[in-house]
Coordinates of C-alpha atoms in Angstrom, one line a residue:
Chain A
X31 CA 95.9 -141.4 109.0
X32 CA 93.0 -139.3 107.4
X33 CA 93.2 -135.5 108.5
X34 CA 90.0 -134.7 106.8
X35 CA 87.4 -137.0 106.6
X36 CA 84.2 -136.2 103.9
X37 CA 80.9 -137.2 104.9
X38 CA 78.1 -137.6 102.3
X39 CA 78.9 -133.6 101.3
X40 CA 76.3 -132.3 98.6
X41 CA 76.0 -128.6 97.9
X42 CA 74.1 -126.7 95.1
X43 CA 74.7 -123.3 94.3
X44 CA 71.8 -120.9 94.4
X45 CA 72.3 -120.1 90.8
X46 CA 72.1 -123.6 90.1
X47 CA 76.1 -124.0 89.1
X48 CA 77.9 -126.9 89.8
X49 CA 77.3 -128.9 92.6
X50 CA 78.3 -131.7 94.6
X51 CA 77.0 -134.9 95.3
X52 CA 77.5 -137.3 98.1
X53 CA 80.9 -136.5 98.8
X54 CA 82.6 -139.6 100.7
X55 CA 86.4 -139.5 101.2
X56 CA 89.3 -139.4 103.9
X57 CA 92.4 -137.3 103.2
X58 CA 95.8 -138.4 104.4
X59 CA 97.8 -136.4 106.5
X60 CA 101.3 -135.7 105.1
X61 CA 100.4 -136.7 101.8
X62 CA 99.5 -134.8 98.3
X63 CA 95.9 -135.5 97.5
X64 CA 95.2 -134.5 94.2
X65 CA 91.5 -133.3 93.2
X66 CA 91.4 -133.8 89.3
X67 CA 88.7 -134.3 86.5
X68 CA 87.0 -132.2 83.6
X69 CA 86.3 -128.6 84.4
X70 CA 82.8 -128.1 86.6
X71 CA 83.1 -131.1 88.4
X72 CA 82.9 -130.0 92.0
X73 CA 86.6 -129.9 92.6
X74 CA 87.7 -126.3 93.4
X75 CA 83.8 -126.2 95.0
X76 CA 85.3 -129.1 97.3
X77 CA 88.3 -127.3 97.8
X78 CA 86.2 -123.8 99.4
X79 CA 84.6 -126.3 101.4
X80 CA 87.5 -127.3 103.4
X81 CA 87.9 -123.9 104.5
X82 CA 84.5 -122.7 104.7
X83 CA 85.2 -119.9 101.7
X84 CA 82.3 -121.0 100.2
X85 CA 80.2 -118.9 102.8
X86 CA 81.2 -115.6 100.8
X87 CA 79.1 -117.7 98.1
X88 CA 75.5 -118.0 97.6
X89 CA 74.6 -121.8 98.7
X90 CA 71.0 -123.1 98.1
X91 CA 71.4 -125.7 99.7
X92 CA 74.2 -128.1 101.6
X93 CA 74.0 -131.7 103.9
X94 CA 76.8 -134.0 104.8
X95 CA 79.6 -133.1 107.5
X96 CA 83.1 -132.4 106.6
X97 CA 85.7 -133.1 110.1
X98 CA 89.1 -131.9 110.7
X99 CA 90.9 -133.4 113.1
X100 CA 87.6 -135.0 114.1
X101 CA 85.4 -131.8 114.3
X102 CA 82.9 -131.2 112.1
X103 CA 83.6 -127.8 110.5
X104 CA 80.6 -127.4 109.0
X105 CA 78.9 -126.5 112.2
X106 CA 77.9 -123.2 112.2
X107 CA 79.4 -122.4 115.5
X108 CA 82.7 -123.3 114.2
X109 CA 85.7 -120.4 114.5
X110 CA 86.1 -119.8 111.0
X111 CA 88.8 -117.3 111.4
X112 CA 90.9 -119.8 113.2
X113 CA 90.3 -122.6 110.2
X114 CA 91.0 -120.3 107.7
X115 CA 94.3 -120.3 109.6
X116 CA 94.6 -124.0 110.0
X117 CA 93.7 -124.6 106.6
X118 CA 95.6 -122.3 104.0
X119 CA 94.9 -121.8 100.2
X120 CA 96.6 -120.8 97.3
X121 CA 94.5 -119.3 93.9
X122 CA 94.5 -120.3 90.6
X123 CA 95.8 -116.8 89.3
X124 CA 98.5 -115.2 92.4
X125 CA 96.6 -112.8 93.6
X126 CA 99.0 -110.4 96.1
X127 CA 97.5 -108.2 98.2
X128 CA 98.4 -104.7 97.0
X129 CA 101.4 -104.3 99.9
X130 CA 104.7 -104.8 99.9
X131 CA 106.7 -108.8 99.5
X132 CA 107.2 -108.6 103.5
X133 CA 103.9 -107.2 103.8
X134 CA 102.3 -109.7 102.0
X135 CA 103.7 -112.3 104.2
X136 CA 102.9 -110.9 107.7
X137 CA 99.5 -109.7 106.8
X138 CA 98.1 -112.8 108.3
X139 CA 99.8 -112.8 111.1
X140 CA 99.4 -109.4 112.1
X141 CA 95.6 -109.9 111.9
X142 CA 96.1 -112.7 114.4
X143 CA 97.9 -110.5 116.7
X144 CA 101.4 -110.5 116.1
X145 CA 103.5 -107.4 116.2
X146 CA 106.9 -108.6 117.6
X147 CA 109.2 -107.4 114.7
X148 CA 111.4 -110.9 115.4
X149 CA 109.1 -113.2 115.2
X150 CA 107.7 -111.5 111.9
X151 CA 110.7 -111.1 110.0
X152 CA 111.6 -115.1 111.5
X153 CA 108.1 -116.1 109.4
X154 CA 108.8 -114.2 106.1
X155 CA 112.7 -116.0 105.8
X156 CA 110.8 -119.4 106.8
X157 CA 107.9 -119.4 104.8
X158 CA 109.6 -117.7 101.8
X159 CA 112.4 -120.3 101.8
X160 CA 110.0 -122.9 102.3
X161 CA 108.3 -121.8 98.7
X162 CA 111.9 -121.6 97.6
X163 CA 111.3 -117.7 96.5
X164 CA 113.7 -116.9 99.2
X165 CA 116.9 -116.5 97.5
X166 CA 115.4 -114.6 94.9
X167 CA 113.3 -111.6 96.8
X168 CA 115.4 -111.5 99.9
X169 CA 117.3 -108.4 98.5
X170 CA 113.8 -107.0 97.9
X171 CA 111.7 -107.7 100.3
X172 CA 109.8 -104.1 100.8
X173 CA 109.5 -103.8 96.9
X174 CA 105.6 -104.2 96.3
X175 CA 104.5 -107.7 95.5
X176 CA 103.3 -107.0 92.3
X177 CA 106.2 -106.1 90.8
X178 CA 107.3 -110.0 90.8
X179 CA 107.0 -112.0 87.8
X180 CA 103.8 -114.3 88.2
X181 CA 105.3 -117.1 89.1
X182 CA 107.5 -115.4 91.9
X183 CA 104.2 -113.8 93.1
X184 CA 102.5 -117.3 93.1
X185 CA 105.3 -118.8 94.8
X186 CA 104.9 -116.0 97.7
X187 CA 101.2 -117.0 97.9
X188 CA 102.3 -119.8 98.8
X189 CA 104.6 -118.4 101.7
X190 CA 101.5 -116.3 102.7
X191 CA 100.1 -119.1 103.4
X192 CA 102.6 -120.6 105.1
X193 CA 103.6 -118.0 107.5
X194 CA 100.4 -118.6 109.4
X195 CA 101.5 -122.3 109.9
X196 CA 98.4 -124.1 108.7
X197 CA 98.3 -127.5 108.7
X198 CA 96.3 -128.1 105.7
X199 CA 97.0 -126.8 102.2
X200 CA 95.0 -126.4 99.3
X201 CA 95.9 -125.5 96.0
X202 CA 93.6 -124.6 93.3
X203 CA 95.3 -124.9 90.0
X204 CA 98.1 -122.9 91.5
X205 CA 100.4 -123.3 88.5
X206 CA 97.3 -122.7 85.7
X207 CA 99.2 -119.5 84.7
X208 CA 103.0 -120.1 85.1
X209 CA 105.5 -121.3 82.7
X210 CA 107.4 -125.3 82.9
X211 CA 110.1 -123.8 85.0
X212 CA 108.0 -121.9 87.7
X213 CA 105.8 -125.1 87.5
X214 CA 108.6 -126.9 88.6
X215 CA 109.8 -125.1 91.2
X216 CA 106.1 -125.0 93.0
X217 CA 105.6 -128.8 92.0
X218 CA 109.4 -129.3 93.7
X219 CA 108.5 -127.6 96.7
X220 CA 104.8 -129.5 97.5
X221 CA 106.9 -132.4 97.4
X222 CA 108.7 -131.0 100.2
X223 CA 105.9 -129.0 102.1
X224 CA 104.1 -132.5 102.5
X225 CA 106.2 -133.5 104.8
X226 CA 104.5 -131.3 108.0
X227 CA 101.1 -130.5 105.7
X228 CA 98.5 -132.1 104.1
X229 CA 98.6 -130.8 101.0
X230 CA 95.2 -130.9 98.5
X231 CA 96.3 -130.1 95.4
X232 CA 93.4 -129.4 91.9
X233 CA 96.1 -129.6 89.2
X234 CA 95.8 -127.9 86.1
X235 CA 96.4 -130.9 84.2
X236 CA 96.1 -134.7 84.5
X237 CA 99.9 -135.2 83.9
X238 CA 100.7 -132.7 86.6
X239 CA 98.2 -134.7 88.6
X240 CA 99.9 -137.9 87.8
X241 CA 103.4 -136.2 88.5
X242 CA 102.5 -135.1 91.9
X243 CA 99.8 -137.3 93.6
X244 CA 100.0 -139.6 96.5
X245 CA 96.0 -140.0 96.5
X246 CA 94.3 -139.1 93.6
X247 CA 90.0 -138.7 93.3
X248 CA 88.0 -138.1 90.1
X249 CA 85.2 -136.1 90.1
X250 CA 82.8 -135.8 87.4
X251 CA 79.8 -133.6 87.0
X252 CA 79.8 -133.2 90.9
X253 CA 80.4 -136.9 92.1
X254 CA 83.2 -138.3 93.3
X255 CA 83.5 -141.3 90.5
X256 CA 86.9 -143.3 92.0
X257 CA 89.5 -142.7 94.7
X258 CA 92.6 -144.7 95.0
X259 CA 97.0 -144.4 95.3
X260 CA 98.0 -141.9 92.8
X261 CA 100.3 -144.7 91.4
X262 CA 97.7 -147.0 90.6
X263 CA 94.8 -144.3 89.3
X264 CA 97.2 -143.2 86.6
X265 CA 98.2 -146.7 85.6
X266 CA 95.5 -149.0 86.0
X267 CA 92.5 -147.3 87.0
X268 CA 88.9 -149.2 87.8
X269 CA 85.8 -147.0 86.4
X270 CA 86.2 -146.9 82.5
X271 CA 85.5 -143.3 82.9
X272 CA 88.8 -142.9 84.9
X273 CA 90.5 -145.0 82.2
X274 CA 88.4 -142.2 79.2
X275 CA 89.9 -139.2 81.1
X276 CA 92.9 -140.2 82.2
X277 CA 93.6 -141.7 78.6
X278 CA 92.7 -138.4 77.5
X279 CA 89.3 -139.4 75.4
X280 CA 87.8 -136.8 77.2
X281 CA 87.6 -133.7 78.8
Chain B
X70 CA 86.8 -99.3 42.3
X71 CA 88.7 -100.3 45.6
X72 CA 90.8 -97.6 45.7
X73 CA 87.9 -95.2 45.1
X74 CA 86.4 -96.8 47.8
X75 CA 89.3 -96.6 50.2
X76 CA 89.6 -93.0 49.5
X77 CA 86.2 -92.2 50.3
X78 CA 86.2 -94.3 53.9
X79 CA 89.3 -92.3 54.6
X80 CA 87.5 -89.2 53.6
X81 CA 84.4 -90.3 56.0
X82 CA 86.7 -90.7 58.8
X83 CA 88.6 -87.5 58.6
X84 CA 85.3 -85.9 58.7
X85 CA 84.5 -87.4 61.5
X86 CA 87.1 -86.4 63.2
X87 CA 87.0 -83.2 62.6
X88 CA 83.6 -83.1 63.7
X89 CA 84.3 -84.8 66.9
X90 CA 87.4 -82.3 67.8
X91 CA 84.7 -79.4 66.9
X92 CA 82.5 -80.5 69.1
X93 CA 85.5 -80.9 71.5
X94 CA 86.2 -77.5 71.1
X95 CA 82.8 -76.3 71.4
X96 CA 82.3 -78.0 75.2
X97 CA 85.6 -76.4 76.3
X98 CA 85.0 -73.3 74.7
X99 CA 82.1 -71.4 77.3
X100 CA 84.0 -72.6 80.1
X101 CA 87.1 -70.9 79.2
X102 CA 85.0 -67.9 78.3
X103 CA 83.6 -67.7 81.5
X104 CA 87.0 -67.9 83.3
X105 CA 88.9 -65.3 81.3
X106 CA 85.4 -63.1 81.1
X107 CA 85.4 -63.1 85.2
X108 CA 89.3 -62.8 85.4
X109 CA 89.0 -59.9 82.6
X110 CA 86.3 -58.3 84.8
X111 CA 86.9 -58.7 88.3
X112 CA 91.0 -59.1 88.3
X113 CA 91.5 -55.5 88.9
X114 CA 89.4 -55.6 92.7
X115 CA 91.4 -58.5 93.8
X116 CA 93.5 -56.9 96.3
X117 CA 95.2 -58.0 99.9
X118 CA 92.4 -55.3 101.8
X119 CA 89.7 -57.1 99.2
X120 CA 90.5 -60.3 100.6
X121 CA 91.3 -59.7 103.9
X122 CA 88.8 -56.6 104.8
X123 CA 85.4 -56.0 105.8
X124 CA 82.8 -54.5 103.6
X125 CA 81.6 -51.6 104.3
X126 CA 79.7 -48.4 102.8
X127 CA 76.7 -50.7 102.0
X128 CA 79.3 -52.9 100.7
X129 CA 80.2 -51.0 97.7
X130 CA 83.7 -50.8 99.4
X131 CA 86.3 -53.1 101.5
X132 CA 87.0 -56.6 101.6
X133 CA 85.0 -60.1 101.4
X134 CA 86.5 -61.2 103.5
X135 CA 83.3 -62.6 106.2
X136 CA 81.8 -64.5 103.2
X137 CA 85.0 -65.9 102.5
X138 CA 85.8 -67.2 105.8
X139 CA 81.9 -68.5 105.9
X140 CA 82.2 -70.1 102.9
X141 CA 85.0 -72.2 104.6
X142 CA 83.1 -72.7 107.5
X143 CA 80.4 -74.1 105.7
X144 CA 82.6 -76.0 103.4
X145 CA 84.7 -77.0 106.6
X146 CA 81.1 -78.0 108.6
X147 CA 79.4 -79.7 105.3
X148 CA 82.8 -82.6 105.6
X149 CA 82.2 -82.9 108.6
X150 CA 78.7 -84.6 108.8
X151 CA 78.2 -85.5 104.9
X152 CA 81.5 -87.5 104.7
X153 CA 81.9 -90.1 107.8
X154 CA 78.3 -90.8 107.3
X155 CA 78.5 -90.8 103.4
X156 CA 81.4 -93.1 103.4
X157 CA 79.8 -95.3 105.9
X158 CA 76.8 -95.8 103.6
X159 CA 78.8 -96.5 100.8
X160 CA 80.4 -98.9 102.9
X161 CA 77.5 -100.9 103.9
X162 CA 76.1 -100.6 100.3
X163 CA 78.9 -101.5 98.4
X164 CA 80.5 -104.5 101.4
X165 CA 78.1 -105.9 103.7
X166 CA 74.4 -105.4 101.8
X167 CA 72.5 -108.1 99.7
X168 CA 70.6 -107.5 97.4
X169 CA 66.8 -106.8 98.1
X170 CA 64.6 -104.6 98.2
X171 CA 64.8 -102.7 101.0
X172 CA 69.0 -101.8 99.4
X173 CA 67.0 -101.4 96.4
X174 CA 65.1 -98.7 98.1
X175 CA 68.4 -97.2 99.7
X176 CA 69.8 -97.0 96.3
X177 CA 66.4 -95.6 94.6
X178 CA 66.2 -93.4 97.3
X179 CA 69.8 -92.0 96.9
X180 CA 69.6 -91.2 93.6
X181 CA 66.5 -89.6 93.8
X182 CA 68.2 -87.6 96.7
X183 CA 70.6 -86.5 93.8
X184 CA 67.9 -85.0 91.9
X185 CA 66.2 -82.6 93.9
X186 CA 66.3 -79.1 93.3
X187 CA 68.6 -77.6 95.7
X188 CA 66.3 -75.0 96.8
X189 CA 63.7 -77.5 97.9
X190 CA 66.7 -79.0 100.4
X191 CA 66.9 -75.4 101.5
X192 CA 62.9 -75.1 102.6
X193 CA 63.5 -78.6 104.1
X194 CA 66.3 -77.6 106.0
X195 CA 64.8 -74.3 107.1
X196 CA 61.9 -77.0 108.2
X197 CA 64.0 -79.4 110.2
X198 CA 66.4 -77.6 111.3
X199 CA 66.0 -74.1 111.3
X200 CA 62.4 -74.2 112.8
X201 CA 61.6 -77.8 114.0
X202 CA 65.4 -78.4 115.8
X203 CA 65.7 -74.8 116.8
X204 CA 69.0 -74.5 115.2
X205 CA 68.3 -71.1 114.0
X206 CA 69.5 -69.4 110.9
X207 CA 73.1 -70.7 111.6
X208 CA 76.4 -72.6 110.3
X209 CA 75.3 -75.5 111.7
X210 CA 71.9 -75.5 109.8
X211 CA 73.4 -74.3 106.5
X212 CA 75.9 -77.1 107.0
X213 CA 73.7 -80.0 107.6
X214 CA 71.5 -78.9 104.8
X215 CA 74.2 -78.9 102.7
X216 CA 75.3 -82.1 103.9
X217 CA 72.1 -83.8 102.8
X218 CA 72.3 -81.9 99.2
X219 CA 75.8 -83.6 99.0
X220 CA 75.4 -87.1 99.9
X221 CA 74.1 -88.5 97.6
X222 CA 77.4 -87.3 95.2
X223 CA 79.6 -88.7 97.9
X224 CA 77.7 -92.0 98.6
X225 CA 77.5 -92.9 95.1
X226 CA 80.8 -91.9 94.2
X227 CA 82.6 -94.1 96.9
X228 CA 80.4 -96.7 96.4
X229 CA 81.8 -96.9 92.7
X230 CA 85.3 -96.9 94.0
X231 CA 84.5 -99.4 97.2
X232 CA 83.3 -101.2 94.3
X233 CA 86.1 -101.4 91.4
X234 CA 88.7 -102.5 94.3
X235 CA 88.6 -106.1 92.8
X236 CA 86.6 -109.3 94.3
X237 CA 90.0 -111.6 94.7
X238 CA 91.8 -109.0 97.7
X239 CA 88.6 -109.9 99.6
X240 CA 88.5 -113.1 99.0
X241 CA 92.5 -113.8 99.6
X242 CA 92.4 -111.4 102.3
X243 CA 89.4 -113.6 103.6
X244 CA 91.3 -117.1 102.9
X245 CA 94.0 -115.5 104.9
X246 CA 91.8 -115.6 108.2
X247 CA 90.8 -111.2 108.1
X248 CA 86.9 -110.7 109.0
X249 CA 85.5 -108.7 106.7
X250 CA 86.1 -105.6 108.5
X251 CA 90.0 -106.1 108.7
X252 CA 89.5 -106.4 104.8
X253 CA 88.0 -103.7 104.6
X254 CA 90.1 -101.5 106.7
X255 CA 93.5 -102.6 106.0
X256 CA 92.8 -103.1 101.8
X257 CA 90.1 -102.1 100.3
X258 CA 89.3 -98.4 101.6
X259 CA 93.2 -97.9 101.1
X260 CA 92.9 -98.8 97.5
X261 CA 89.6 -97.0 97.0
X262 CA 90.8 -93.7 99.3
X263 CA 91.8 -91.7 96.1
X264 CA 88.5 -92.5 94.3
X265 CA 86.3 -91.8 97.8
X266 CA 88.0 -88.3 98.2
X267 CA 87.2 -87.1 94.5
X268 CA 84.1 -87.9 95.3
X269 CA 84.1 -85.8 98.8
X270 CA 85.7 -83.1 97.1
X271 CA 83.6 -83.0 93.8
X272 CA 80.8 -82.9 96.4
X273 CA 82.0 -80.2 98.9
X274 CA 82.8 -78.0 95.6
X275 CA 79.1 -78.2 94.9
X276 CA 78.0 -77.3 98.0
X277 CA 80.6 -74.3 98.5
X278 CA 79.1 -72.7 95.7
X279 CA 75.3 -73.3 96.5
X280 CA 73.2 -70.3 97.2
X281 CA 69.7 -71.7 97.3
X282 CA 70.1 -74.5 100.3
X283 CA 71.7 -71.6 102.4
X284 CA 69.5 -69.1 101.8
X285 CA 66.6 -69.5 104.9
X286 CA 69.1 -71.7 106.7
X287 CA 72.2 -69.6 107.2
X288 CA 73.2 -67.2 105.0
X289 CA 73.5 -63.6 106.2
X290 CA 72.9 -60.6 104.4
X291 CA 75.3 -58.5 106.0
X292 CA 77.5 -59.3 109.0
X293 CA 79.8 -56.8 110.4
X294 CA 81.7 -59.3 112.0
X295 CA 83.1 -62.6 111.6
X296 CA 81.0 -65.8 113.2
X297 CA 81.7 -67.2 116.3
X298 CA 79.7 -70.0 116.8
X299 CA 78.7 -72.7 115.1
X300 CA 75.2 -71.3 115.8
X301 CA 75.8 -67.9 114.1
X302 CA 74.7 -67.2 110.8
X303 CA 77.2 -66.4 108.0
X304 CA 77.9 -64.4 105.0
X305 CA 78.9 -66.6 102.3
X306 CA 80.6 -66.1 98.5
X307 CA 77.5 -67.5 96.5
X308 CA 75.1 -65.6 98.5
X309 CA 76.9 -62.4 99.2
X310 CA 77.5 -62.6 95.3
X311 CA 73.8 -62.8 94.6
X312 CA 72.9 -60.0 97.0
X313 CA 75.9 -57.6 95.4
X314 CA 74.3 -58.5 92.5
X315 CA 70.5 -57.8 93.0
X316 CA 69.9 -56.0 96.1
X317 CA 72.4 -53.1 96.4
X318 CA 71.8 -50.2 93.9
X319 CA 74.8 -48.6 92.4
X320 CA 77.3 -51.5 93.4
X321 CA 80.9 -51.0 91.8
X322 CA 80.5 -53.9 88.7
X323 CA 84.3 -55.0 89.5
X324 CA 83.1 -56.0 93.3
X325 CA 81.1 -58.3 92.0
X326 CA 83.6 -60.0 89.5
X327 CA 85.9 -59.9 91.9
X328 CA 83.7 -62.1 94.2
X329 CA 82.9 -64.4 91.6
X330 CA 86.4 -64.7 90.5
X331 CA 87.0 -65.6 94.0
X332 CA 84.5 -67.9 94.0
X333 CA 85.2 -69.8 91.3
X334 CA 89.1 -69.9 92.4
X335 CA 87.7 -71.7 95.7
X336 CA 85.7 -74.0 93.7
X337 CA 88.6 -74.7 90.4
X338 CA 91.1 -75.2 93.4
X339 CA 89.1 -78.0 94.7
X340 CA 88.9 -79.7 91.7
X341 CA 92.5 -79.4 90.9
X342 CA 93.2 -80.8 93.9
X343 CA 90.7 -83.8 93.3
X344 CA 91.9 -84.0 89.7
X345 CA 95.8 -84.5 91.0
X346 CA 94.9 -86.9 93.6
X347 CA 93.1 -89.0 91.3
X348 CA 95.9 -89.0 88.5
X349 CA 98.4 -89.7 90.6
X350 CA 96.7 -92.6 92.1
X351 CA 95.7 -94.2 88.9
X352 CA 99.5 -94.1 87.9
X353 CA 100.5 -96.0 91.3
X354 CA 97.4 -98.1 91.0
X355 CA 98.8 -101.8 90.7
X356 CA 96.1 -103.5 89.3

């Protein structure tokens, strides 16, 4: 079942940067959807699309509809507040707020509202063990975030995220910086998140797209060039472009 | 012919840095003098009746103790309008303005805000709110006149702080569903707090120890008595300094180092306090 569903998106930065073009495609709920090609290609520019943080960005110009759950959020009377709470994202580099582990983690939630202690401390063990950081901040929890090593702070990113209980996920490159063995552990616990989210993953590297995708789309210089099961992009891919990148002639 | 060479760079270099340390020296130097010169001089008047007595005897005798208490009023009254609405420029300036011209103007205008003479902000406070406003020569004249003279220090200063806070809080606290003024709030005025109140203090130092600005707007010659509205005038250090200085004949020399040393301990304590504040925060800075 497709939770998002692409329309014919095109965008062009005011400064002329990358752009999309005619974006057409359905993501899967439940499933890992990777985002992968050469660098400028429109992928992470996708990717702020889905929750609207491109409008801190200077657009020249944008068409097409993207809808969630059948709702175009696009519009411009859509809550963006609320879809930046349905649909969560995790940065290349871990970027935590300057607060504390715990504070990190409720920071979301207390700007929707929340103050009940239980409930709060309830979302940091879930979300933390759900990014599998749990066992090894718990002890620690009001240290301040940056004191983590970067791949335990971009491991509780990812809890930030998922303390608000989004339903989407997207990752940009969220493992860019982080040695094999954090890698792992985030790679380990998509596989698990995807589950209850829909997960949109840019991967910093085809085999990590290939090692993690259920769907996989190319996109080169801004258009969406093929779009097909993970399994089969990877292994026998259509467009001879695919087969260049994938194959590692290019990019 | 290498070695000769190698020699001679490391000769150039020690020059140079013996140059460099002079000229070190040499900017540290006058402001040292003046501090031991004043302490030298006016040490011996500082006394518990000089700093908590009246003047009297023309003020050749007695205490400063009205112009000190003026100077904190003024000080005190100064915060009070330049840094709420300071802040709140830098604010807009630094978060929610674009770029075009009419910020371009804001920001041309501020900085040429900073370079007006500070006597000229005293004529146009004796204009606007002295004469036009019917504040009178009062605290709250002086003060808002200040406040104008010291803007421009505190806007630009916590604008540079607002500004170094980096991009990704704002866009992760964004991503996280904050508005912008959440972010703001809740991140980036707390890590730009220490930067923003060096500025406010560098700024309020200044204007303690302006003479010109207060001088038709609220300064008093003489005032046996301490102020008791914000609508009286005031005695104040600089100005009480200058008028001990140049308008009362035979006036004891160590009265008026005394007052200057006092004034300059109001002003260096300021800055050691906005000199601590910002050292310590750039050691718990976590960025």
């Amino acid at each position: 079942m497709n939770k998002i569903l692409i329309e014919n998106l095109s965008l062009q930065y005011a400064d002329g940067a990358e752009s999309l073009r005619g974006i057409s495609m359905g993501i899967r709920q439940n499933a890992v959807t990777v985002l992968f090609g050469p660098a400028g290609g429109g992928k992470s520019t996708l990717l702020r699309c889905l929750n609207r943080l491109n409008d801190l960005t200077d657009i020249k110009t944008s068409s097409g509809q993207i809808l969630i759950d059948g709702e175009n959020i696009l519009d411009p009377k859509t809550d963006v507040i609320a879809l930046r709470r349905k649909v969560g994202m995790v940065f290349a580099r871990p970027v935590p707020l300057p607060l504390s582990i715990r504070e990190n983690i409720t920071y979301g939630l207390e700007l929707a509202g929340e103050k009940r202690r239980a409930v709060l401390d309830e979302a940091v063990e879930r979300s933390l063990k759900l990014a599998a950081i749990w066992d090894e901040v718990k002890d620690r929890l009001d240290d301040p975030a940056i004191a983590l090593s970067g791949g335990q702070q971009q491991r509780v990113c990812l809890a930030r995220v998922l303390a608000l209980q989004p339903e989407i996920v997207l990752l940009d490159e969220p493992t860019s910086g982080l040695d094999p063995i954090s890698t792992g552990k985030v790679e380990a616990a998509l596989q698990e998140l995807k589950k209850n989210y829909t997960i949109v993953l840019v991967p910093h590297s085809v085999q990590q797209a290939a090692r993690t995708a259920d769907y996989a789309a190319f996109f080169l210089q801004g258009e969406l060039i093929e779009y097909d099961d993970g399994a089969k992009m990877f292994t026998t891919p259509k467009e001879k472009k695919t087969e260049d990148y994938v194959m590692g002639r290019f990019g | 012919m290498f070695k000769l060479l190698a020699r001679n760079r490391h000769t150039v270099q020690r020059i140079g840095y013996s140059l460099i340390t002079l000229v070190a020296v040499m900017t540290v130097l006058p402001i040292v003098g003046v501090i031991v010169f004043i302490i030298y001089q006016g040490g011996s008047a500082i006394s518990l009746e000089f700093l908590t007595g009246f003047p009297y005897d023309g003020m050749r005798s007695g205490g400063i103790l009205p112009a000190i208490v003026g100077t904190l009023y003024l000080t005190i009254g100064t915060a009070v309008f330049s840094v709420p609405l300071g802040i709140a420029a830098a604010i807009y300036l630094s978060e929610y303005a674009t770029d075009n011209q009419w910020t371009r103007l804001i920001r041309l205008a501020i900085i040429n805000l900073a370079g007006i003479p500070s006597v000229v902000y005293g004529l146009f406070g004796l204009g606007l709110f002295v004469l036009f406003l019917q504040f009178g020569t009062s605290i709250l004249a002086a003060s808002l006149t200040l406040s104008i003279m010291t803007l421009p220090v505190i806007i630009s200063t916590a604008e540079e702080s607002l500004r170094s806070v980096p991009q990704s809080f704002r866009t992760v606290s964004i991503s996280l569903g904050a508005t912008r003024w959440q972010t703001i709030r809740r991140i980036v005025l707390k890590e730009a707090l220490p930067g923003i109140l060096t500025g406010v203090i560098l700024g309020l130092e200044r204007a303690a120890g302006e003479t010109a600005p207060i001088l038709f707007t609220g300064a008093a010659f003489f005032l046996p008595r301490l102020p008791g509205s914000p609508f009286d005038a005031t005695m104040a250090l600089p100005y009480h300094l200058f008028v001990i200085s140049t308008q009362v004949p035979e006036m004891p020399i160590q009265i008026q180092y005394g007052t200057a040393l006092v004034l300059l301990a109001f002003v260096l304590t300021m800055n050691v306090i906005a000199t601590v504040i910002r050292s310590r925060a750039r050691a718990k800075r976590q960025w």
